[in-house]
Amino acid sequence: MAKKNYNLLIGVAALVAVVLIVAIVGYIVSRPKDVVIQGEAEATEYRVSGKVPGRIEEFRADEGEYVRKGDTLVILDSPEIRSKIAEANAARAAAVAQRNKAYNGAQKEQITGAYEMWQKALVGEDVMRKSYERIRTLHDQKVVSDQKYDEVEAQYKAAVATSAAAKSQYDLAVKGARQEDKDAAVALVERANAAVELVNAYLDEINLTSPANGIISDRYPKVGELVGQGSPIMTIQDLDDMWFTFNIREDRLHSLKSGDKVQLTVPALDNRKVTATVYYIAVRESYATWRATKEIGEFDTKTFEVRARPDGRVDGLRPGMSVIMSTK
């Protein structure tokens, strides 16, 4: 009897153990698992491009190299810019000469020549005046005909007009250009200076510099290749401005909002734990993210883009690295 009771006790204990094991396994199997959401590290990118077309003459930095803001990265060769510079400088020199001529007036030789022409005209006027006076006296005495008198009178008036014109040319040579002509000459110089400044501004675009500190992630053309205006030449990633991007279905957001702290894991950095702050939540385009939760009933879910910025600098973090967020 004692042996039978002992066997019964062992059987009951075994049954209880089996029930406990089944219960534990069932709990483990039925327990809700953490949902793993995978995201990606991103960084601000800058495209380096020029305002003028040209041919790549030299690269001053290679892919993967860290550069600082203002560093010269690319040197272009642009014959068109050099031609425009020569043209603009020549136009400015001509405008300056025209302005100087307007302000300095005629040369001494020109003034002397104008004075001699005026004196010559005065002598001619004096000769014709005397001839006119003699003919007029003879005409009053009825010695010469009316036609002869009219001819001499006309010649005398022409001599007077010639003398007056020569005097005007002399005065103009002494006085110089009018104020309007001087103002126009100054305006031409200013216009030429503006053209030179514009061309020099384009000249600065031949040497392309880095717009920010960062890593050169891509370099598109090769040395000797022709690039057009605005064509991207290389891309710089700013590692000081990085964030994480996740695409989360709305039924897994769990009231996530801007300002919340999230714990993330970076597999590429030996599963380093990173704390980040959510700062952006927005629905993605419905045509790309719509998903039915069931064939019939309930509701259709959409996907939201969530961005979180690390609370501090993460050494070794690079754009494109995977980031893991675990939620219930």
mmCIF file of C-alpha atoms in Angstrom, residues 38 64 79 81 118 134 167 187 201 209 215 218 234 256 280 289 306 312 326:
data_model
loop_
_atom_site.group_PDB
_atom_site.id
_atom_site.type_symbol
_atom_site.label_atom_id
_atom_site.label_comp_id
_atom_site.label_asym_id
_atom_site.label_seq_id
_atom_site.Cartn_x
_atom_site.Cartn_y
_atom_site.Cartn_z
ATOM 1 C CA GLN A 38 14.146 49.226 -39.142
ATOM 2 C CA GLY A 64 35.582 59.837 -48.760
ATOM 3 C CA PRO A 79 37.808 79.767 -72.446
ATOM 4 C CA ILE A 81 35.004 83.354 -69.489
ATOM 5 C CA TRP A 118 38.938 131.562 -87.425
ATOM 6 C CA ARG A 134 33.394 149.566 -103.157
ATOM 7 C CA LYS A 167 34.600 131.313 -84.255
ATOM 8 C CA ALA A 187 27.618 106.650 -67.622
ATOM 9 C CA ALA A 201 32.072 87.243 -60.537
ATOM 10 C CA THR A 209 34.613 75.618 -53.020
ATOM 11 C CA ILE A 215 32.547 64.056 -46.339
ATOM 12 C CA ASP A 218 30.092 61.070 -54.612
ATOM 13 C CA MET A 234 30.172 66.166 -56.369
ATOM 14 C CA LEU A 256 4.297 58.549 -30.667
ATOM 15 C CA TYR A 280 8.945 65.002 -37.407
ATOM 16 C CA THR A 289 1.881 53.122 -48.266
ATOM 17 C CA VAL A 306 9.046 59.467 -38.485
ATOM 18 C CA GLY A 312 24.450 63.780 -29.101
ATOM 19 C CA SER A 326 11.743 48.060 -30.890
#
